[in-house]
PDB file of C-alpha atoms in Angstrom:
ATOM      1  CA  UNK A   1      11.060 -27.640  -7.135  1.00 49.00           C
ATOM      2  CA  UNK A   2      13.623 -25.491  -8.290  1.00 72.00           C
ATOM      3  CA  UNK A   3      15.100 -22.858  -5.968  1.00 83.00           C
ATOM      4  CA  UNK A   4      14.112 -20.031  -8.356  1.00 83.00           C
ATOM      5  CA  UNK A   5      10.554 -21.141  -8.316  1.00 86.00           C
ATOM      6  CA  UNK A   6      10.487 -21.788  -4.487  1.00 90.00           C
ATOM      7  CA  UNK A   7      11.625 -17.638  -4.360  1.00 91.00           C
ATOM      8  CA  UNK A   8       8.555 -17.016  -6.707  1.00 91.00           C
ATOM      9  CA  UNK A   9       6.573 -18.958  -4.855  1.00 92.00           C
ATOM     10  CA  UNK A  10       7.203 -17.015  -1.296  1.00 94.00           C
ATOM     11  CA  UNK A  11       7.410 -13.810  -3.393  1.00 95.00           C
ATOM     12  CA  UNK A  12       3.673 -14.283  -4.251  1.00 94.00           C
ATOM     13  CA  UNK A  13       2.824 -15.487  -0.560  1.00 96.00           C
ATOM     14  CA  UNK A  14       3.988 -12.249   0.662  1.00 96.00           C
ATOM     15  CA  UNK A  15       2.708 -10.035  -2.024  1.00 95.00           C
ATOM     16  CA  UNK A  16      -0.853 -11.920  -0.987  1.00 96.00           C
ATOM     17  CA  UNK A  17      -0.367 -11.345   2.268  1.00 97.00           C
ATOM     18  CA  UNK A  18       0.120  -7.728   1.426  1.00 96.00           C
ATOM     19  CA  UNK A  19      -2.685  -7.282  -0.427  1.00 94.00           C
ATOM     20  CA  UNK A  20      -5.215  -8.966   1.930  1.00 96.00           C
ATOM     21  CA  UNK A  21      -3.906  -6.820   4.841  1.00 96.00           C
ATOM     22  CA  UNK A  22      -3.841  -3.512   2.656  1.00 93.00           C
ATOM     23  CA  UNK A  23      -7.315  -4.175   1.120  1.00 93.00           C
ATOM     24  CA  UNK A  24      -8.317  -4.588   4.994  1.00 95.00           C
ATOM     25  CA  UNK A  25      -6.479  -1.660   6.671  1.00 93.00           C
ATOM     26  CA  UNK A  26      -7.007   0.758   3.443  1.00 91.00           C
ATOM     27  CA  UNK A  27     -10.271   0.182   2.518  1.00 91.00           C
ATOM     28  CA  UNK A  28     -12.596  -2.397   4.307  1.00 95.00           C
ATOM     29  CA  UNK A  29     -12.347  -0.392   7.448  1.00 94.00           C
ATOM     30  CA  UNK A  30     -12.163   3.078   6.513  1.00 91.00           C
ATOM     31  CA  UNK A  31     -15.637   1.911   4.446  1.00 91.00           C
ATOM     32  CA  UNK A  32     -17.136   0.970   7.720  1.00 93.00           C
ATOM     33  CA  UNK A  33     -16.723   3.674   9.821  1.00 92.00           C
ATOM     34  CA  UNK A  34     -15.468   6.690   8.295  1.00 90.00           C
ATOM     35  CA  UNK A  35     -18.486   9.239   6.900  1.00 87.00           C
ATOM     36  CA  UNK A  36     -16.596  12.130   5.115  1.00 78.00           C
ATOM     37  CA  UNK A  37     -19.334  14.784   5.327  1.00 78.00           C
ATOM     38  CA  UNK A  38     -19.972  13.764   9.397  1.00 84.00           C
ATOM     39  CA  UNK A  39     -17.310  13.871  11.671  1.00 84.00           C
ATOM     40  CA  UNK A  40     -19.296  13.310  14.610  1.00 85.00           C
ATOM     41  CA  UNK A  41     -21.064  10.260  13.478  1.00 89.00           C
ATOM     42  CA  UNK A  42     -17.335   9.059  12.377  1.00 88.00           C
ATOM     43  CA  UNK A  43     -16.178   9.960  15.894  1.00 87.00           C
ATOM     44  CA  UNK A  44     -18.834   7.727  16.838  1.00 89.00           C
ATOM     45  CA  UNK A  45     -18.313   5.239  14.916  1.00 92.00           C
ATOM     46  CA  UNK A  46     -14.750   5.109  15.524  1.00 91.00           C
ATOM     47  CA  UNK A  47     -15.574   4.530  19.225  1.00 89.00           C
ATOM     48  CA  UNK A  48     -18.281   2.022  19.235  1.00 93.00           C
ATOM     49  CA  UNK A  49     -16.236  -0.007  16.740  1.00 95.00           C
ATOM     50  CA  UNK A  50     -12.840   0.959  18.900  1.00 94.00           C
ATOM     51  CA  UNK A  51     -11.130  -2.894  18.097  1.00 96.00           C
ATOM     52  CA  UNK A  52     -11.962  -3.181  14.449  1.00 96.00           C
ATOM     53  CA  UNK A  53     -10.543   0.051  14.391  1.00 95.00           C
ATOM     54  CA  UNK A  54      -7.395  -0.924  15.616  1.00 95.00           C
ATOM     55  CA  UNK A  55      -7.148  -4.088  13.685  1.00 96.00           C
ATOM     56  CA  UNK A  56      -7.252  -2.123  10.959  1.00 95.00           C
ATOM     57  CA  UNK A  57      -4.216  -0.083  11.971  1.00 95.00           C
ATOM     58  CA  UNK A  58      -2.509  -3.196  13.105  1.00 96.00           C
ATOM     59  CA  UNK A  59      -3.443  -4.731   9.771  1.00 97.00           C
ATOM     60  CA  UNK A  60      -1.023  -1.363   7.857  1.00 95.00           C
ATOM     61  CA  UNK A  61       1.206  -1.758   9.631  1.00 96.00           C
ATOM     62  CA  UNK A  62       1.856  -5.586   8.830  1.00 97.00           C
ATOM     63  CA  UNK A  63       1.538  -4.903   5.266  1.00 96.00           C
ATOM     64  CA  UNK A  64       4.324  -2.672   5.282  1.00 96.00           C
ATOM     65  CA  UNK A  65       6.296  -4.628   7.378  1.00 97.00           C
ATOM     66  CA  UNK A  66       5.675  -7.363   4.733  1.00 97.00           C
ATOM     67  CA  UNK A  67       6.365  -5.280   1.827  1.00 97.00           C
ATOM     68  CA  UNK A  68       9.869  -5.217   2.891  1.00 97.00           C
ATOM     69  CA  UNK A  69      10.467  -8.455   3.317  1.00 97.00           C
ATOM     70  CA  UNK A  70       8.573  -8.590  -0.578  1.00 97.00           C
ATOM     71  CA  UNK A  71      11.253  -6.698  -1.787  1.00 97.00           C
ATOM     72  CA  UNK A  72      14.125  -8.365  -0.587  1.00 97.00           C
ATOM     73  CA  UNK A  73      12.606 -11.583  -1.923  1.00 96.00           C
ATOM     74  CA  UNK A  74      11.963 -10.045  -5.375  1.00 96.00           C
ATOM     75  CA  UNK A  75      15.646  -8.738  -4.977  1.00 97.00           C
ATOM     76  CA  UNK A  76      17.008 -12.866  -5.099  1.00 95.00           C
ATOM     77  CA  UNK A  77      14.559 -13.498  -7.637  1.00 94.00           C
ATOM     78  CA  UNK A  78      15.735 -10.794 -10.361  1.00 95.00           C
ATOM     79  CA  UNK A  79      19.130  -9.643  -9.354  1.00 94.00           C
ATOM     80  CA  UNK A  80      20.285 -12.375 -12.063  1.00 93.00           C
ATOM     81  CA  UNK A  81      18.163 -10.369 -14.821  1.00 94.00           C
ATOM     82  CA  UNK A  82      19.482  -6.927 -13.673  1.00 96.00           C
ATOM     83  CA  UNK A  83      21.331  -6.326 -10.544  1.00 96.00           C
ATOM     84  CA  UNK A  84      21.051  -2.530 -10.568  1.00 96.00           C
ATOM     85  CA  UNK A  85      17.188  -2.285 -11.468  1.00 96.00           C
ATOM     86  CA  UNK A  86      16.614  -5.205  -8.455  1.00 96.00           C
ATOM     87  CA  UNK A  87      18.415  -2.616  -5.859  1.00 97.00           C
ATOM     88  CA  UNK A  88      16.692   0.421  -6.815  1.00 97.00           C
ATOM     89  CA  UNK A  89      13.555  -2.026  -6.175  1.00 97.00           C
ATOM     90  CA  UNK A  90      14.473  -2.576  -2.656  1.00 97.00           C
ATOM     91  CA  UNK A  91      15.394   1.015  -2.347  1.00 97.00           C
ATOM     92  CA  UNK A  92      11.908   2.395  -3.381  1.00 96.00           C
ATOM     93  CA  UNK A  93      10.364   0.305  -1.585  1.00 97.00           C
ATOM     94  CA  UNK A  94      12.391   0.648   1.780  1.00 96.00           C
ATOM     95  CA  UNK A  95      12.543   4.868   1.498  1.00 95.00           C
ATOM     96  CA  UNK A  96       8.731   4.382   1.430  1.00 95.00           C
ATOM     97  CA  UNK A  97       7.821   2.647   4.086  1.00 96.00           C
ATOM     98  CA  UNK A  98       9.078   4.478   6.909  1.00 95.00           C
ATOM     99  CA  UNK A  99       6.735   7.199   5.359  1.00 95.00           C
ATOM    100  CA  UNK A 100       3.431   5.210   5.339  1.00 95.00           C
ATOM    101  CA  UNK A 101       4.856   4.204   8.975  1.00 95.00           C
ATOM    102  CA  UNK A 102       4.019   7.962   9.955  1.00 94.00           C
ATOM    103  CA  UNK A 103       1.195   8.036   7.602  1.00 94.00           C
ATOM    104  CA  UNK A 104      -0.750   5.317   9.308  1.00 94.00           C
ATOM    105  CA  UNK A 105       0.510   7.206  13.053  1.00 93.00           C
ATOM    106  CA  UNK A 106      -2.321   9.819  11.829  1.00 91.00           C
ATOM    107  CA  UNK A 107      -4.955   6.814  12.904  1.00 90.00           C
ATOM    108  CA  UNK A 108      -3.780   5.543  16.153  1.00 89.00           C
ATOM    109  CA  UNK A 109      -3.677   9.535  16.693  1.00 89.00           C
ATOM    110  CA  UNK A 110      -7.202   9.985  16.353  1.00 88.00           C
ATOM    111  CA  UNK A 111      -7.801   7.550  19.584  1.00 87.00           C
ATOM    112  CA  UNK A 112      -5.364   9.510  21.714  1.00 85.00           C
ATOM    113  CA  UNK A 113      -7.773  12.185  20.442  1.00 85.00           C
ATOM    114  CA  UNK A 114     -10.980  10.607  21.290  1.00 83.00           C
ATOM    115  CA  UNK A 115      -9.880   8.695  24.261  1.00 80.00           C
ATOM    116  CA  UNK A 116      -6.807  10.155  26.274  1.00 73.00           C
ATOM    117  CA  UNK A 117      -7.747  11.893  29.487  1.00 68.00           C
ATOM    118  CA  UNK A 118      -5.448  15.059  28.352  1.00 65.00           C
ATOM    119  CA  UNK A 119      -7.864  16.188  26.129  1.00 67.00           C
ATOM    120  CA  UNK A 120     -10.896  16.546  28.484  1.00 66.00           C
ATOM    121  CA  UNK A 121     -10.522  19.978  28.449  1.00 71.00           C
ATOM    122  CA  UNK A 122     -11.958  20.040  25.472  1.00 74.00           C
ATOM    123  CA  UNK A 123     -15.014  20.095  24.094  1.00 74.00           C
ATOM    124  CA  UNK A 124     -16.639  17.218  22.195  1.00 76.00           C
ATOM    125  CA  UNK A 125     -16.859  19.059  18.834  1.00 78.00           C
ATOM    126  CA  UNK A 126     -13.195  20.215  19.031  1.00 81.00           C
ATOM    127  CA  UNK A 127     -11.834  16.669  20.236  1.00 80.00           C
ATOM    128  CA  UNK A 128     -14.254  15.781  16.997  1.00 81.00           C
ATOM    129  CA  UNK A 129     -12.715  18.458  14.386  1.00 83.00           C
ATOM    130  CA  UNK A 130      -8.906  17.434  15.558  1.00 86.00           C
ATOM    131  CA  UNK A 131      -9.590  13.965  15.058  1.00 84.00           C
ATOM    132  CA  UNK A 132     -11.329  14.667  11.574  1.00 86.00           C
ATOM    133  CA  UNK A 133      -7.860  16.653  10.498  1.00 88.00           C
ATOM    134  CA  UNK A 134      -6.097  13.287  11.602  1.00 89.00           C
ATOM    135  CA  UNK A 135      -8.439  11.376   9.505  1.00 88.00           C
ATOM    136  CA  UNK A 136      -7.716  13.546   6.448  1.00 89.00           C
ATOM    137  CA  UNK A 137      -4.295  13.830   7.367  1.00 91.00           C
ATOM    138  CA  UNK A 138      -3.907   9.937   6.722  1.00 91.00           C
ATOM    139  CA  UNK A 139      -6.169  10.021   3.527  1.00 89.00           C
ATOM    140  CA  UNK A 140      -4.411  12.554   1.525  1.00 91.00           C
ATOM    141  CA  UNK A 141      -1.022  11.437   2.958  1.00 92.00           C
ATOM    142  CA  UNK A 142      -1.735   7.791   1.320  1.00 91.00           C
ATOM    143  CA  UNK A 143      -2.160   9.483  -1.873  1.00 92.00           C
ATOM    144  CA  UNK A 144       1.084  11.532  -1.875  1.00 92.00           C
ATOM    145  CA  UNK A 145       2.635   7.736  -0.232  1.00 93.00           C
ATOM    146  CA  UNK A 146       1.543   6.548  -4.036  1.00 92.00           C
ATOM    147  CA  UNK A 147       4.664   8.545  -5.398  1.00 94.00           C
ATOM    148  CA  UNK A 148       6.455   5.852  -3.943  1.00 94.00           C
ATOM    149  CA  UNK A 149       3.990   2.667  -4.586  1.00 93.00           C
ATOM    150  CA  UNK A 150       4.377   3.491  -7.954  1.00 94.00           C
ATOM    151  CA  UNK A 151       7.811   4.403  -8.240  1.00 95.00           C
ATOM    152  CA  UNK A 152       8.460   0.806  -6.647  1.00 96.00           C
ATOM    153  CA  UNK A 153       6.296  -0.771  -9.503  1.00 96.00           C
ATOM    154  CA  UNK A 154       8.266   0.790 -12.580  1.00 96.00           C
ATOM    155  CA  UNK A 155      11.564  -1.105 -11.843  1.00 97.00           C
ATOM    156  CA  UNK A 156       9.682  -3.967 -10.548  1.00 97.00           C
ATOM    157  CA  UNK A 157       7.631  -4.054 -14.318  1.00 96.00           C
ATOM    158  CA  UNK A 158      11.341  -3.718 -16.277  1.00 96.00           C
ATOM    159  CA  UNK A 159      12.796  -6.689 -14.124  1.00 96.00           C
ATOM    160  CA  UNK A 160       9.691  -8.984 -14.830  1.00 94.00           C
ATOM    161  CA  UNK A 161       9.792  -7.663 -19.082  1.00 95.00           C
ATOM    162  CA  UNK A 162      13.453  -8.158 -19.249  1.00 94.00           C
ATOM    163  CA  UNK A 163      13.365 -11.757 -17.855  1.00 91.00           C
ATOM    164  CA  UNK A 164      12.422 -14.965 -19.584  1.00 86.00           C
ATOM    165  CA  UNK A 165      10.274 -16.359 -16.940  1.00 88.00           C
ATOM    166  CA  UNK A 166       7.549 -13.570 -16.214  1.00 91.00           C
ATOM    167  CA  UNK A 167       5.218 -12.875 -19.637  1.00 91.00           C
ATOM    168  CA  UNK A 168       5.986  -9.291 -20.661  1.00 93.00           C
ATOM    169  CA  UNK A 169       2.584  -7.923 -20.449  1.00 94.00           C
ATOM    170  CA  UNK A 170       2.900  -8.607 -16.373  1.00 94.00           C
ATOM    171  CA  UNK A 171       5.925  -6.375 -17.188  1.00 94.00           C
ATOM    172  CA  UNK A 172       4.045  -3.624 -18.590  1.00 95.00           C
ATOM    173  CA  UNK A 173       1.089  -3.505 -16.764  1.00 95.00           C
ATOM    174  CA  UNK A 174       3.385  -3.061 -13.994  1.00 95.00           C
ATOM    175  CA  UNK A 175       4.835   0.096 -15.313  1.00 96.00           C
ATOM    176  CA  UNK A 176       0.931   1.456 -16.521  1.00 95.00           C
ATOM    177  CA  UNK A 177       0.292   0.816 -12.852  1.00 94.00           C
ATOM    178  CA  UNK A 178       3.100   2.649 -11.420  1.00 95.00           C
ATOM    179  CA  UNK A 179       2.646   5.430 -13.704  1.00 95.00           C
ATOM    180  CA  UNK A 180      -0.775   5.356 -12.862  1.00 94.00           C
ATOM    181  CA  UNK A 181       0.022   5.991  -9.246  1.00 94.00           C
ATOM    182  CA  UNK A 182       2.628   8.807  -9.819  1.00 95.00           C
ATOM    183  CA  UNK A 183      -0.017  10.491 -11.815  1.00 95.00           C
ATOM    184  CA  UNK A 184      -2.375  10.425  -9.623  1.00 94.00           C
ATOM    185  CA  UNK A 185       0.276  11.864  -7.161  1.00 94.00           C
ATOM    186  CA  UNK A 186       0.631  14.982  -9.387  1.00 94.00           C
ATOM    187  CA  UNK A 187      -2.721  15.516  -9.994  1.00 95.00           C
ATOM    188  CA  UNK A 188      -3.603  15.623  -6.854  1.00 94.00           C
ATOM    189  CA  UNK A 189      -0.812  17.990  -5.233  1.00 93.00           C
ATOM    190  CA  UNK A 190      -1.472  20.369  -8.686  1.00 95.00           C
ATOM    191  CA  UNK A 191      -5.430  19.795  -9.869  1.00 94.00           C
ATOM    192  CA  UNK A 192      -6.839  18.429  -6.886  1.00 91.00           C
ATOM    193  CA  UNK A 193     -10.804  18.605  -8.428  1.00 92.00           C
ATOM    194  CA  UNK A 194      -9.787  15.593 -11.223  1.00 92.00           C
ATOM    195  CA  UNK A 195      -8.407  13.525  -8.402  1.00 91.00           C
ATOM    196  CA  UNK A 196     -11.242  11.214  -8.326  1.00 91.00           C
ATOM    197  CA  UNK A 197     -10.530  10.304 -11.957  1.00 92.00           C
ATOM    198  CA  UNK A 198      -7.261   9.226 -11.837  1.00 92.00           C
ATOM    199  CA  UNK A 199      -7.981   7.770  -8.556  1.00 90.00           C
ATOM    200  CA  UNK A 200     -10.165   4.956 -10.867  1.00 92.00           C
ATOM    201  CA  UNK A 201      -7.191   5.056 -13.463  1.00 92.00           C
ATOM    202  CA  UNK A 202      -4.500   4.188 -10.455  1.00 91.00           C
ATOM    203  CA  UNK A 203      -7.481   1.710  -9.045  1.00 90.00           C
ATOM    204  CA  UNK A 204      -7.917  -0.093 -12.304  1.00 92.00           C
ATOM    205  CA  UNK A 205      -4.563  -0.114 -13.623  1.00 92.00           C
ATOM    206  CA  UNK A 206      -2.566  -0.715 -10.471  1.00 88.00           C
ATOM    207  CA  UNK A 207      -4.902  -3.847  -9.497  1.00 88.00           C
ATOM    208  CA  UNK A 208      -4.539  -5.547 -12.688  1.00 92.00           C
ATOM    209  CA  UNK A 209      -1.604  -5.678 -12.711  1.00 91.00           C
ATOM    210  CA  UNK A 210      -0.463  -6.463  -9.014  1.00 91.00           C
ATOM    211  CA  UNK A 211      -3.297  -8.921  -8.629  1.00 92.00           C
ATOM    212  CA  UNK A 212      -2.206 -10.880 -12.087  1.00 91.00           C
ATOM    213  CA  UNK A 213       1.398 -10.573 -10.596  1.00 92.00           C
ATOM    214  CA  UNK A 214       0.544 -12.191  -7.328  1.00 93.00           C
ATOM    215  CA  UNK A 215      -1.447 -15.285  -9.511  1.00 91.00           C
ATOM    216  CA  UNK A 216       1.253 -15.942 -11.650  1.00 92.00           C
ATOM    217  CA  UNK A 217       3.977 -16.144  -8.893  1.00 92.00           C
ATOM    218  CA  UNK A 218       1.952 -18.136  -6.646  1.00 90.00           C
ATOM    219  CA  UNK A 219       0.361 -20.838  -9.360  1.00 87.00           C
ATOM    220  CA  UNK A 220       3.410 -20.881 -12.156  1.00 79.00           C
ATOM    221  CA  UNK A 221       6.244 -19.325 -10.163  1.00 71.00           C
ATOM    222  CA  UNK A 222       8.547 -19.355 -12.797  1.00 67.00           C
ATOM    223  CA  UNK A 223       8.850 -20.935 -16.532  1.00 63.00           C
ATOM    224  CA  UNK A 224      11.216 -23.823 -16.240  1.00 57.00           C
ATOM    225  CA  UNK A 225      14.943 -23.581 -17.268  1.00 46.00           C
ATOM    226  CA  UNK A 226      14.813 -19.994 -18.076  1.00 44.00           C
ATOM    227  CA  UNK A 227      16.780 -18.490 -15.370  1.00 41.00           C
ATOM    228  CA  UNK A 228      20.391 -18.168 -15.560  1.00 37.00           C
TER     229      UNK A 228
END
């Protein structure tokens, strides 16, 4: 196996593990116990469900830890098609990550809410109403975060249509997807009521094209004798 398809190959591995972990942290657990219109009953929930909870902060936090090590792998794999594009790749993608770093702090806040002995001075509703600002502190900050997660995806979509061993439509996909995302980003900040729309355009776009992405690198890796 050729070293070029051996970086494909662990590019895909980590973009996997990225998405299994982000599907996980991002949505599977917020699904479970978060109830928009009932912040006591998410309070609740929260508590009686304190580890999955946690794993699913622990589980962000590994998927952005990954996606940097994603990016510098992606970085060896395309700096041969377009040196300049691959760093403002690893750029993107390293400005962003200390963000959704803080971001995903708005969770593990919500148990030093709920659980820390400092805030027994408090009543149970307003322990309840500061940890629901924390919860929608970290859902609207991981939409403004999608400036940057699709930012990250419009370099990443020129690299893979300018080279000869990713099929151009991965390429542009890539870019719909990132576009998508930014979008969304601006739609949200300035018309905040057509949110959920775009939210299914940045869903739909976004996944197929990361998730077709993520089979190709893992099961072809790269066309053979096509890389300079």
């Amino acid at each position: 196996m050729s070293s070029e398809k051996q970086t494909a190959r662990k590019a895909g591995l980590l973009y996997l593990i990225i998405l299994i972990t982000g599907v996980f942290g991002i949505m599977y657990v917020p699904v479970q116990l978060f109830v928009t219109s009932d912040i006591n009953l998410t309070a609740k929930n929260i508590l009686e469900n304190e580890l999955l909870f946690r794993f699913g902060i622990l589980s962000s936090l590994i998927c952005q830890t990954v996606f940097v090590f994603l990016a510098l792998t992606l970085y060896n794999l395309f700096k041969n098609v377009n040196a300049h594009l691959s760093r403002t790749l690893v750029a993107l993608v390293i400005v962003g990550v200390p963000i959704a770093f803080l971001i995903i702090f708005n969770q593990y806040y919500i148990l030093l809410i709920l659980k820390e002995n400092f805030m027994t001075n408090f009543s149970s509703i307003q322990q309840n109403t500061l940890a629901m600002l924390s919860l929608k502190m970290y859902g609207k900050g991981n939409v403004i975060i999608g400036i940057f997660w699709g930012l990250w995806l419009i370099p990443f979509g020129q690299l893979a249509y300018r080279s000869n061993f990713i099929p151009k439509i991965f390429g542009i996909l890539l870019i719909a997807g990132g576009t998508a995302y930014l979008i969304d980003a601006v739609v949200f900040i300035l018309f905040p009521d057509y949110h959920p729309i775009t939210g299914v355009l940045v869903g739909i776009t976004s996944s197929l094209a990361e998730f077709a992405m993520i089979f190709w690198l893992l099961v072809k890796g790269v066309k053979n004798n096509v890389i300079a």
